[in-house]
Coordinates of N, CA and C in Angstrom, one line a residue:
X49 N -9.3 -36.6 -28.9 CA -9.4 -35.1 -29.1 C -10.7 -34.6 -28.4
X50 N -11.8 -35.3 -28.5 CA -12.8 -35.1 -27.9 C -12.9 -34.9 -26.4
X51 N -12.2 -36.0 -25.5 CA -11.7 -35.8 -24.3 C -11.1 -34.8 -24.0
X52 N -10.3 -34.2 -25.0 CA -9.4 -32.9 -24.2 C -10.0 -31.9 -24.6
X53 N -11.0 -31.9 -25.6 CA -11.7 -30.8 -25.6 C -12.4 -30.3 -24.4
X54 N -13.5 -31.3 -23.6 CA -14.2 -31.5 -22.9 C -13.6 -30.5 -22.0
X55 N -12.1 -31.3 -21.2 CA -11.3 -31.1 -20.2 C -10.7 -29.7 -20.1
X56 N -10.3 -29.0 -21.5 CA -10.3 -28.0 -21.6 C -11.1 -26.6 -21.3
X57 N -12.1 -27.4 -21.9 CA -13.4 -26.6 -21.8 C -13.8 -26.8 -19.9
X58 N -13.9 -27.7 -19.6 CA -13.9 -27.6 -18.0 C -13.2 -26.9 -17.2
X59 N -11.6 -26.6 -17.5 CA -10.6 -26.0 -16.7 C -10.8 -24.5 -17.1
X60 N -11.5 -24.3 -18.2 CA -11.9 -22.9 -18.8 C -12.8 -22.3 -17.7
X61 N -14.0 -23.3 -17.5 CA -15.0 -22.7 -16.6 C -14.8 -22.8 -15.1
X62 N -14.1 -23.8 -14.6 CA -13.2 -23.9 -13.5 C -12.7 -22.4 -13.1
X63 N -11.7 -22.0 -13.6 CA -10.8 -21.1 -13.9 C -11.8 -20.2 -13.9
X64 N -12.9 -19.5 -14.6 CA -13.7 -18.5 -14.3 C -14.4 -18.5 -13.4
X65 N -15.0 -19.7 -12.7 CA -15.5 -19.7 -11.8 C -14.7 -19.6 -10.5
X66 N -13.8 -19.7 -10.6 CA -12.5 -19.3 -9.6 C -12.7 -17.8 -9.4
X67 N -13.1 -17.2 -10.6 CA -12.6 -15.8 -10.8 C -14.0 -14.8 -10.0
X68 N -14.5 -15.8 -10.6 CA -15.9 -14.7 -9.7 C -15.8 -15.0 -8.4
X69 N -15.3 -16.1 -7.7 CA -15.4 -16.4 -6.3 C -14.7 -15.3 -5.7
X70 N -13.3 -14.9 -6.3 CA -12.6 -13.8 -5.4 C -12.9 -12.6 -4.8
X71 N -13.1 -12.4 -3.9 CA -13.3 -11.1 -3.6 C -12.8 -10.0 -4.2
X72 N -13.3 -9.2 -5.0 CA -12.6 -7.9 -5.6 C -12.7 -6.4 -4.3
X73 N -11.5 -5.7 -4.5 CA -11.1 -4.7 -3.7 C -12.4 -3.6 -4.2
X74 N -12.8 -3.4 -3.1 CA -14.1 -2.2 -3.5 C -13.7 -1.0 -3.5
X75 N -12.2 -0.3 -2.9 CA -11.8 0.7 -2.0 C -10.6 0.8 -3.3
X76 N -10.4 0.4 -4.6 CA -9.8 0.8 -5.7 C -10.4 2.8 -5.7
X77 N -11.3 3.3 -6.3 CA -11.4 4.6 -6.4 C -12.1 5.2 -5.3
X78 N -11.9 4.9 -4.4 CA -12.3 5.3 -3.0 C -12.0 7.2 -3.5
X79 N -12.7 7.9 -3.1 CA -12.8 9.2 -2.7 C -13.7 10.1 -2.6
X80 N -13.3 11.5 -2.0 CA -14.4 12.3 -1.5 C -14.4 12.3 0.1
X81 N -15.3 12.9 0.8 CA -15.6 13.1 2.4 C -16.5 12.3 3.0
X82 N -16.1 11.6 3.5 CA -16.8 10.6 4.9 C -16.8 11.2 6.1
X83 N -18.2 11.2 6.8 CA -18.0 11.9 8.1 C -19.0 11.1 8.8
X84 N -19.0 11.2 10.4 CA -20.0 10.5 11.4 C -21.1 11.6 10.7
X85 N -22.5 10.7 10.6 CA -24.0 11.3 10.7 C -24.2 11.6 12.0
X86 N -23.9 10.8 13.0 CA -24.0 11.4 14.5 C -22.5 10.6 15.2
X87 N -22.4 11.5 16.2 CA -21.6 11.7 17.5 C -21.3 9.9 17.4
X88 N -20.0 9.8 17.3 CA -19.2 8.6 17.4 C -19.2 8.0 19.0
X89 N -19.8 7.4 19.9 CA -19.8 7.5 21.3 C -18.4 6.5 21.8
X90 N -17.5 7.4 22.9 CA -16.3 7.1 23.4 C -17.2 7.1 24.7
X91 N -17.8 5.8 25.4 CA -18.4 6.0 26.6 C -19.1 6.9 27.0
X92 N -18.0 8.2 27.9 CA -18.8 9.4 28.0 C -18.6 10.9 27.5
X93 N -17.5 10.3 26.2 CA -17.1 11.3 25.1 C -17.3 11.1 23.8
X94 N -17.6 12.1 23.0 CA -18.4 11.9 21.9 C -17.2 12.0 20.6
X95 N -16.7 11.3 20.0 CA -15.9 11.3 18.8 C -16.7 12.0 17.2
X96 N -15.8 12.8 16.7 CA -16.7 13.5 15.0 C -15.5 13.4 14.2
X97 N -15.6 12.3 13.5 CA -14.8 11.8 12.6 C -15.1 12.5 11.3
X98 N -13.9 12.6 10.6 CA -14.2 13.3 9.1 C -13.1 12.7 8.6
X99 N -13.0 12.0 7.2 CA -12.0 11.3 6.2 C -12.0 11.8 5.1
X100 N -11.2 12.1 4.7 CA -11.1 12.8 3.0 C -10.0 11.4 2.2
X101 N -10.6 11.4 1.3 CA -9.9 10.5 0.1 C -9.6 11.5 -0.9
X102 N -8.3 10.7 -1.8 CA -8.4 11.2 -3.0 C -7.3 10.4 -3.4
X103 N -7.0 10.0 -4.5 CA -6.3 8.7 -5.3 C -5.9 7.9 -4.5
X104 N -5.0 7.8 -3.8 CA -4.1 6.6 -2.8 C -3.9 7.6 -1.4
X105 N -4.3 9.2 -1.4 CA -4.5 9.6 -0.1 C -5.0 9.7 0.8
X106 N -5.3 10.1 2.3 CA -5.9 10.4 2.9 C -5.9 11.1 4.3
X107 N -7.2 11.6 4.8 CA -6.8 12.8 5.6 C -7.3 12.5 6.9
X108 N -7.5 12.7 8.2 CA -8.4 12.3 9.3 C -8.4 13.8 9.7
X109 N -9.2 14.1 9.8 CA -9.7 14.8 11.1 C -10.8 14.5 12.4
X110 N -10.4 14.5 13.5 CA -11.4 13.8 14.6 C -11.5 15.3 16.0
X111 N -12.2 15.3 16.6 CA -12.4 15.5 17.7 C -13.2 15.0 18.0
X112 N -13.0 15.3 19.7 CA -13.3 14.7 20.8 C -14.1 15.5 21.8
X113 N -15.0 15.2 21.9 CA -16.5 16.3 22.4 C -16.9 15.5 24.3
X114 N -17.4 16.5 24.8 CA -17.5 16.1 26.6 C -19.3 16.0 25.7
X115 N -19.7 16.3 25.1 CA -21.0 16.2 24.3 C -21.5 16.0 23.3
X116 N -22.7 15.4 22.8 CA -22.7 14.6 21.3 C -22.5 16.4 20.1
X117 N -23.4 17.5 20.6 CA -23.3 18.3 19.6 C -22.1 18.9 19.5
X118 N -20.9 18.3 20.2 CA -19.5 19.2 19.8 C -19.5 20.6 20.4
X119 N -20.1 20.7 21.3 CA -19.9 22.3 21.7 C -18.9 22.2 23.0
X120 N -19.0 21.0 23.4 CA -17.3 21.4 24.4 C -16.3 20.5 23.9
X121 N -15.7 20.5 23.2 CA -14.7 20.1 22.2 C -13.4 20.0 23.6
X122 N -12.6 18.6 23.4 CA -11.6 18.9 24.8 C -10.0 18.6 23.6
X123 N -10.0 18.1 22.4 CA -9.0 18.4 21.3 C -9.3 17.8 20.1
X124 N -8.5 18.1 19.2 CA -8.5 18.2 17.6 C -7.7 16.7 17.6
X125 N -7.8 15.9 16.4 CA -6.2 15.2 15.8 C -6.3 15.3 14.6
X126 N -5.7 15.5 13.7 CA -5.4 15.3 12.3 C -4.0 15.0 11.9
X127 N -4.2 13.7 11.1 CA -3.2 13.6 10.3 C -3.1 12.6 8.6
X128 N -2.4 12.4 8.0 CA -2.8 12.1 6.5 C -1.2 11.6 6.3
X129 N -1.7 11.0 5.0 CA -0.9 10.2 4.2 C -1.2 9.0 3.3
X130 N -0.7 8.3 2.9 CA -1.1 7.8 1.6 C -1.6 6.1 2.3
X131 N -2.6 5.6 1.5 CA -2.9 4.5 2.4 C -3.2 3.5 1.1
X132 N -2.8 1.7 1.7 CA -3.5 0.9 0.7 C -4.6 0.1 1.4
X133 N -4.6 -0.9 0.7 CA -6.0 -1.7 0.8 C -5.4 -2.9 0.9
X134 N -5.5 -3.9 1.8 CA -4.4 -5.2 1.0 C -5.9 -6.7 1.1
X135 N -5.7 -7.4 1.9 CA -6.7 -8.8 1.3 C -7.4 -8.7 2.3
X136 N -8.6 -9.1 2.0 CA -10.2 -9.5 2.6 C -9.4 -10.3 4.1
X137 N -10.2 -9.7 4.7 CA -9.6 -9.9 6.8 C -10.4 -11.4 6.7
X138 N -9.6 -12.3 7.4 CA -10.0 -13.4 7.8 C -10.6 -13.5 9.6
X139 N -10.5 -12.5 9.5 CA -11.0 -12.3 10.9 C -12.5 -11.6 10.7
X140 N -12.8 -10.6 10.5 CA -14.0 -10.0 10.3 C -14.9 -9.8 8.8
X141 N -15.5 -10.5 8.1 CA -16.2 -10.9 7.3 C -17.2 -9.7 6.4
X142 N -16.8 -9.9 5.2 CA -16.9 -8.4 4.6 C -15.9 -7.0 4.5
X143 N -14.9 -7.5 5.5 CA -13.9 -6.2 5.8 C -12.3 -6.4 4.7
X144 N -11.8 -5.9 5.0 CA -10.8 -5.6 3.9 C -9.3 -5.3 5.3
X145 N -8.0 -6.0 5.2 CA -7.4 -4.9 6.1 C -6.5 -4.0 5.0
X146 N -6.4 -3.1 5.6 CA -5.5 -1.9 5.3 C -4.4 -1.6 6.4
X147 N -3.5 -0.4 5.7 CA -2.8 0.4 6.5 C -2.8 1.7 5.9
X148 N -2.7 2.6 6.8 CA -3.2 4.0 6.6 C -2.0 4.8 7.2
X149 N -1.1 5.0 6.1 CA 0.5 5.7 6.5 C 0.1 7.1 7.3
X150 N 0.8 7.5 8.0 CA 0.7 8.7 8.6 C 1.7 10.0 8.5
X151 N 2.0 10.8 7.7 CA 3.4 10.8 7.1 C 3.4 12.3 8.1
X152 N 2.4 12.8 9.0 CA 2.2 14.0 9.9 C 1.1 13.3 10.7
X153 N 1.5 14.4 11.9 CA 0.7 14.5 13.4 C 0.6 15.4 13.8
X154 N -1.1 16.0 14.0 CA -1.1 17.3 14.6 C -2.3 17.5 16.0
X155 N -1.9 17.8 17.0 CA -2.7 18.0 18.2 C -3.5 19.6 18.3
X156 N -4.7 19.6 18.4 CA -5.3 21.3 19.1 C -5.5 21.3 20.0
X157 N -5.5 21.7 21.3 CA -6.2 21.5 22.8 C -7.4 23.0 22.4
X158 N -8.4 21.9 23.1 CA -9.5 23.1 23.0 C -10.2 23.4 24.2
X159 N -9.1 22.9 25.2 CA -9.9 23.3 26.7 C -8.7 23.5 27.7
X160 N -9.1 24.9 28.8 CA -8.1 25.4 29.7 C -8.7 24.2 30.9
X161 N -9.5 23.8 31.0 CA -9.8 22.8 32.2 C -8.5 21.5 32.5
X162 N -7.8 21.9 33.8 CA -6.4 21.4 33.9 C -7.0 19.4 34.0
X163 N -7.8 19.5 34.7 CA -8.4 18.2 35.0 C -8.4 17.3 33.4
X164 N -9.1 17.8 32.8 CA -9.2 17.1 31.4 C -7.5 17.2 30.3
X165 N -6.9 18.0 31.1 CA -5.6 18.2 29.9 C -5.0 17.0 30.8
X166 N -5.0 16.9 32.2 CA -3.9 16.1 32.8 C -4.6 14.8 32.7
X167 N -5.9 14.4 32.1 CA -6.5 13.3 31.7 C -6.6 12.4 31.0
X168 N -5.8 13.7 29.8 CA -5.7 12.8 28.6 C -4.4 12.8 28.3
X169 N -3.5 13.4 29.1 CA -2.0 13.1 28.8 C -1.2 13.8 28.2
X170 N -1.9 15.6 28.4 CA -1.8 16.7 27.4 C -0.3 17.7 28.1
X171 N -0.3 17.5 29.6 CA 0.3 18.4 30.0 C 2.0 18.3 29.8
X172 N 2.5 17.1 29.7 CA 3.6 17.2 29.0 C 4.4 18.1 27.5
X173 N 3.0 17.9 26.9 CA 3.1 18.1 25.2 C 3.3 19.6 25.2
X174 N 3.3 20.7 26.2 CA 2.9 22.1 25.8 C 2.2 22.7 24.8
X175 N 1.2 22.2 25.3 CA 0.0 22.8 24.2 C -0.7 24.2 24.8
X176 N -0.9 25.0 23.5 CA -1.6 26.5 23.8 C -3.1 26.1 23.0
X177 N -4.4 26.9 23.9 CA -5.3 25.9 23.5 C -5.6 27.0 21.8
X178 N -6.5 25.8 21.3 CA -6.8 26.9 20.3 C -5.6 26.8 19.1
X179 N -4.2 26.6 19.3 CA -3.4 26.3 18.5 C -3.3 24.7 18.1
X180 N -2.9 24.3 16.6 CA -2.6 23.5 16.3 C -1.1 23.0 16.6
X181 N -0.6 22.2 17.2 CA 1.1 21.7 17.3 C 0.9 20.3 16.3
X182 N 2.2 20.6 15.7 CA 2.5 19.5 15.0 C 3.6 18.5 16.1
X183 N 2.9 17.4 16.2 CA 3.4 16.3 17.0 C 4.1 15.2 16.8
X184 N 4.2 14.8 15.0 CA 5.0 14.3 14.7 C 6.7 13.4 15.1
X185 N 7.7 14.6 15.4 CA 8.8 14.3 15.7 C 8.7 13.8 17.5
X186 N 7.6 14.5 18.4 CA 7.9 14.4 19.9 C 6.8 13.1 20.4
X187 N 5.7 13.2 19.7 CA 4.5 12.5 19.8 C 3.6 13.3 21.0
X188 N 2.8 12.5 21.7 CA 1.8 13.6 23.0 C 0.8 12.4 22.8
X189 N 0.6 12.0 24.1 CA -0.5 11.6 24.6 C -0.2 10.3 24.2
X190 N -1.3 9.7 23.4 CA -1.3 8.2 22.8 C -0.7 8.3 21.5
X191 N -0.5 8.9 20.9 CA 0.2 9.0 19.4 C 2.0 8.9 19.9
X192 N 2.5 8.0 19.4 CA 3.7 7.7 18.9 C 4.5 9.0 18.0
X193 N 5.2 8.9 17.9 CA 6.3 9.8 17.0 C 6.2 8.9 15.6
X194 N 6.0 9.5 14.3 CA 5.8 9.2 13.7 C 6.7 8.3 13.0
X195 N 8.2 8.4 13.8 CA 9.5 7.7 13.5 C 9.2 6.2 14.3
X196 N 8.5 6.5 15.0 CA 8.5 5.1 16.1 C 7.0 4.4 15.7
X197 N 6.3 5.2 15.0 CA 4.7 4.6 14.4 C 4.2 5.6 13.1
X198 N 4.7 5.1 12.4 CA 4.0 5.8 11.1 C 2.7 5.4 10.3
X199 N 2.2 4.0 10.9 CA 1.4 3.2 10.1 C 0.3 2.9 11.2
X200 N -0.8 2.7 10.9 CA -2.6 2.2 11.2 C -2.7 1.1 10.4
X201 N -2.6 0.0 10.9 CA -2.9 -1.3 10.7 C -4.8 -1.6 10.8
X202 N -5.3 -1.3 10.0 CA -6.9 -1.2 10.6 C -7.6 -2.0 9.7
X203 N -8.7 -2.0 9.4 CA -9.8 -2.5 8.5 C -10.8 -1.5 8.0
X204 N -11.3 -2.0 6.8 CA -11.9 -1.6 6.0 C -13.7 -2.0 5.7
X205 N -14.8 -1.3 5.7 CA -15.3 -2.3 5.0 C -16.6 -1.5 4.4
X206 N -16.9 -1.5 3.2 CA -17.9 -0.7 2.6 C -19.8 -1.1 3.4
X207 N -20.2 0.1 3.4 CA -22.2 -0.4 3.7 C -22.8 -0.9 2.8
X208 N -23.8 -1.0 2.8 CA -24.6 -0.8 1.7 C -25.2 0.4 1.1
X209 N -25.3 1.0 1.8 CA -25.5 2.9 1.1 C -24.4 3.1 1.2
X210 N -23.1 2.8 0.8 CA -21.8 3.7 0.1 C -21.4 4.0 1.5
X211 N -21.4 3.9 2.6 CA -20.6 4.1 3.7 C -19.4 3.3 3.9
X212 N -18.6 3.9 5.0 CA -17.4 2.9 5.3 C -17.1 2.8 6.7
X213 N -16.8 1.8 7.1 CA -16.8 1.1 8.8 C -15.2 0.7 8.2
X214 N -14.8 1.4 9.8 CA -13.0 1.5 10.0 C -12.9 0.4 10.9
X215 N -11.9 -0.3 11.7 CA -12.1 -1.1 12.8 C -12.0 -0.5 14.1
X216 N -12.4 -1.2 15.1 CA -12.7 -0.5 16.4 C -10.7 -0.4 17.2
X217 N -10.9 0.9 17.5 CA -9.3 1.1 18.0 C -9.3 0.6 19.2
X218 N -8.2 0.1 19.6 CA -7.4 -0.4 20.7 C -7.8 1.0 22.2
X219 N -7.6 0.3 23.5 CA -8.0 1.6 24.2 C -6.5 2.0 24.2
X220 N -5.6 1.2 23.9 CA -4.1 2.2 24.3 C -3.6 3.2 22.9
X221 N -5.0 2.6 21.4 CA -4.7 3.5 20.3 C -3.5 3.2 19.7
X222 N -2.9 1.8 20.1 CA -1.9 1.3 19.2 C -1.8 0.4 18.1
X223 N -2.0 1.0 16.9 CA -2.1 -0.4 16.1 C -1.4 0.0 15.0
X224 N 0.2 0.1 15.3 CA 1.0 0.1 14.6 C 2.1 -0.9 14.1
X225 N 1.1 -2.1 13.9 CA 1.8 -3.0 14.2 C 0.8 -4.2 13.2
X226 N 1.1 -5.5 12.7 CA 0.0 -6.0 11.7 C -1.1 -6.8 12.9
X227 N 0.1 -7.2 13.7 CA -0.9 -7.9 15.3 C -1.6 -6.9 16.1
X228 N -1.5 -6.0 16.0 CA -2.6 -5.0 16.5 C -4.1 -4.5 15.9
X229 N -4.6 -5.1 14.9 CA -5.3 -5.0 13.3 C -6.4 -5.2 14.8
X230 N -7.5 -4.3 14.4 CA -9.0 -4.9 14.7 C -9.0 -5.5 14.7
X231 N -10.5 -6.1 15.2 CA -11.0 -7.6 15.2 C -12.7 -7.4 15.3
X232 N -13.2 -6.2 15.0 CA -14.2 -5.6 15.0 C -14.5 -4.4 14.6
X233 N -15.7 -3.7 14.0 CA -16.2 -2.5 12.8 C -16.5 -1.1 13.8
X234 N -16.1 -0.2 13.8 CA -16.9 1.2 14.1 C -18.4 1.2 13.6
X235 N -19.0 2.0 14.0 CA -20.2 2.8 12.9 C -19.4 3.6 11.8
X236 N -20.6 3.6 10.9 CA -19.9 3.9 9.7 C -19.8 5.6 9.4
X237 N -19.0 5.8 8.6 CA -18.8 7.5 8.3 C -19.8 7.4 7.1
X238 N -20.5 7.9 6.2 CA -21.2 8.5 5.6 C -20.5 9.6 4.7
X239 N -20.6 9.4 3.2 CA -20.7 10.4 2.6 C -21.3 12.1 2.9
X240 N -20.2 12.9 2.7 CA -20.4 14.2 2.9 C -20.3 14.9 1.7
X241 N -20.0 14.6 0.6 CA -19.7 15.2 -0.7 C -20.1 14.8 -1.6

């Protein structure tokens, strides 16, 4: 009796000790506004990332700047939908992967300069600048039709001041797929709210 006490008592603390080893999901009550503190740098374009949470949703808004303070803006993207969290990346340490459904697609062109529309793949899409098009059904540019790519296969991963690091996108912007997942962190968005 003694023995199996012991043994019992071992597989007890075993078993908890198991339990603290696991990585617990940080991104359970995730919400509120994350945004760049400064200009996201795309080489010689400046990215201004903004994310909104709230229960299992979520929103993107980004543009895309010829300069870090956004004052030549060359387009908008937004789009949202509901996203999870799934197991700690074995590839990048501290990160979490996710997928981030996309259930809408929306394009702004914010520049008449033909050079930069036929640059980034705009002139097909018939865009009016200044107007939002919903892109969803046709797609435009590097976004997929939401029938042919609905999902962001990305990563996760909290700071230490309450920030969050996305994974670094592909240059062709595809990662709708689980083999497409990062393999490396953005800078982090920052609390806005």
């Amino acid at each position: 009796m003694k023995n199996f006490r012991i043994s019992f008592l071992g597989l007890v603390f075993l078993s908890t000790l198991c339990l603290c080893q696991t990585p617990t999901n940080p991104f359970k009550s995730l919400h509120g506004v994350y945004a760049d503190p400064k200009p996201y740098s795309y080489g010689q374009t400046f990215g201004h990332r903004k994310f909104s949470f709230e229960k299992d949703r979520w929103t993107l808004d980004f543009t895309l700047s010829l300069d870090p303070l956004g004052k030549m803006p060359v387009f908008s993207f937004r789009t949202f939908g509901r996203y999870e969290v799934l197991s700690p990346s074995k590839v990048v340490p501290g990160a979490f992967e996710a997928i981030f459904y996309e259930d809408k697609k929306f394009v702004t062109l914010h520049t008449k300069q033909k050079e930069l529309v036929d640059a980034f793949g705009f002139t097909p899409c018939a865009l009016e600048v200044g107007i939002e098009k919903d892109i969803s059904e046709t797609g435009c540019s590097v976004w997929a039709p939401v029938s042919v790519c609905n999902e962001d296969h990305d990563l996760l991963a909290l700071t230490e001041t309450g920030g969050i690091r996305f994974g670094e996108r592909p240059r062709d912007n595809n990662m709708c797929k689980s083999e497409n997942r990062p393999t490396s962190l953005t800078p982090s968005v920052e609390r806005a709210n």
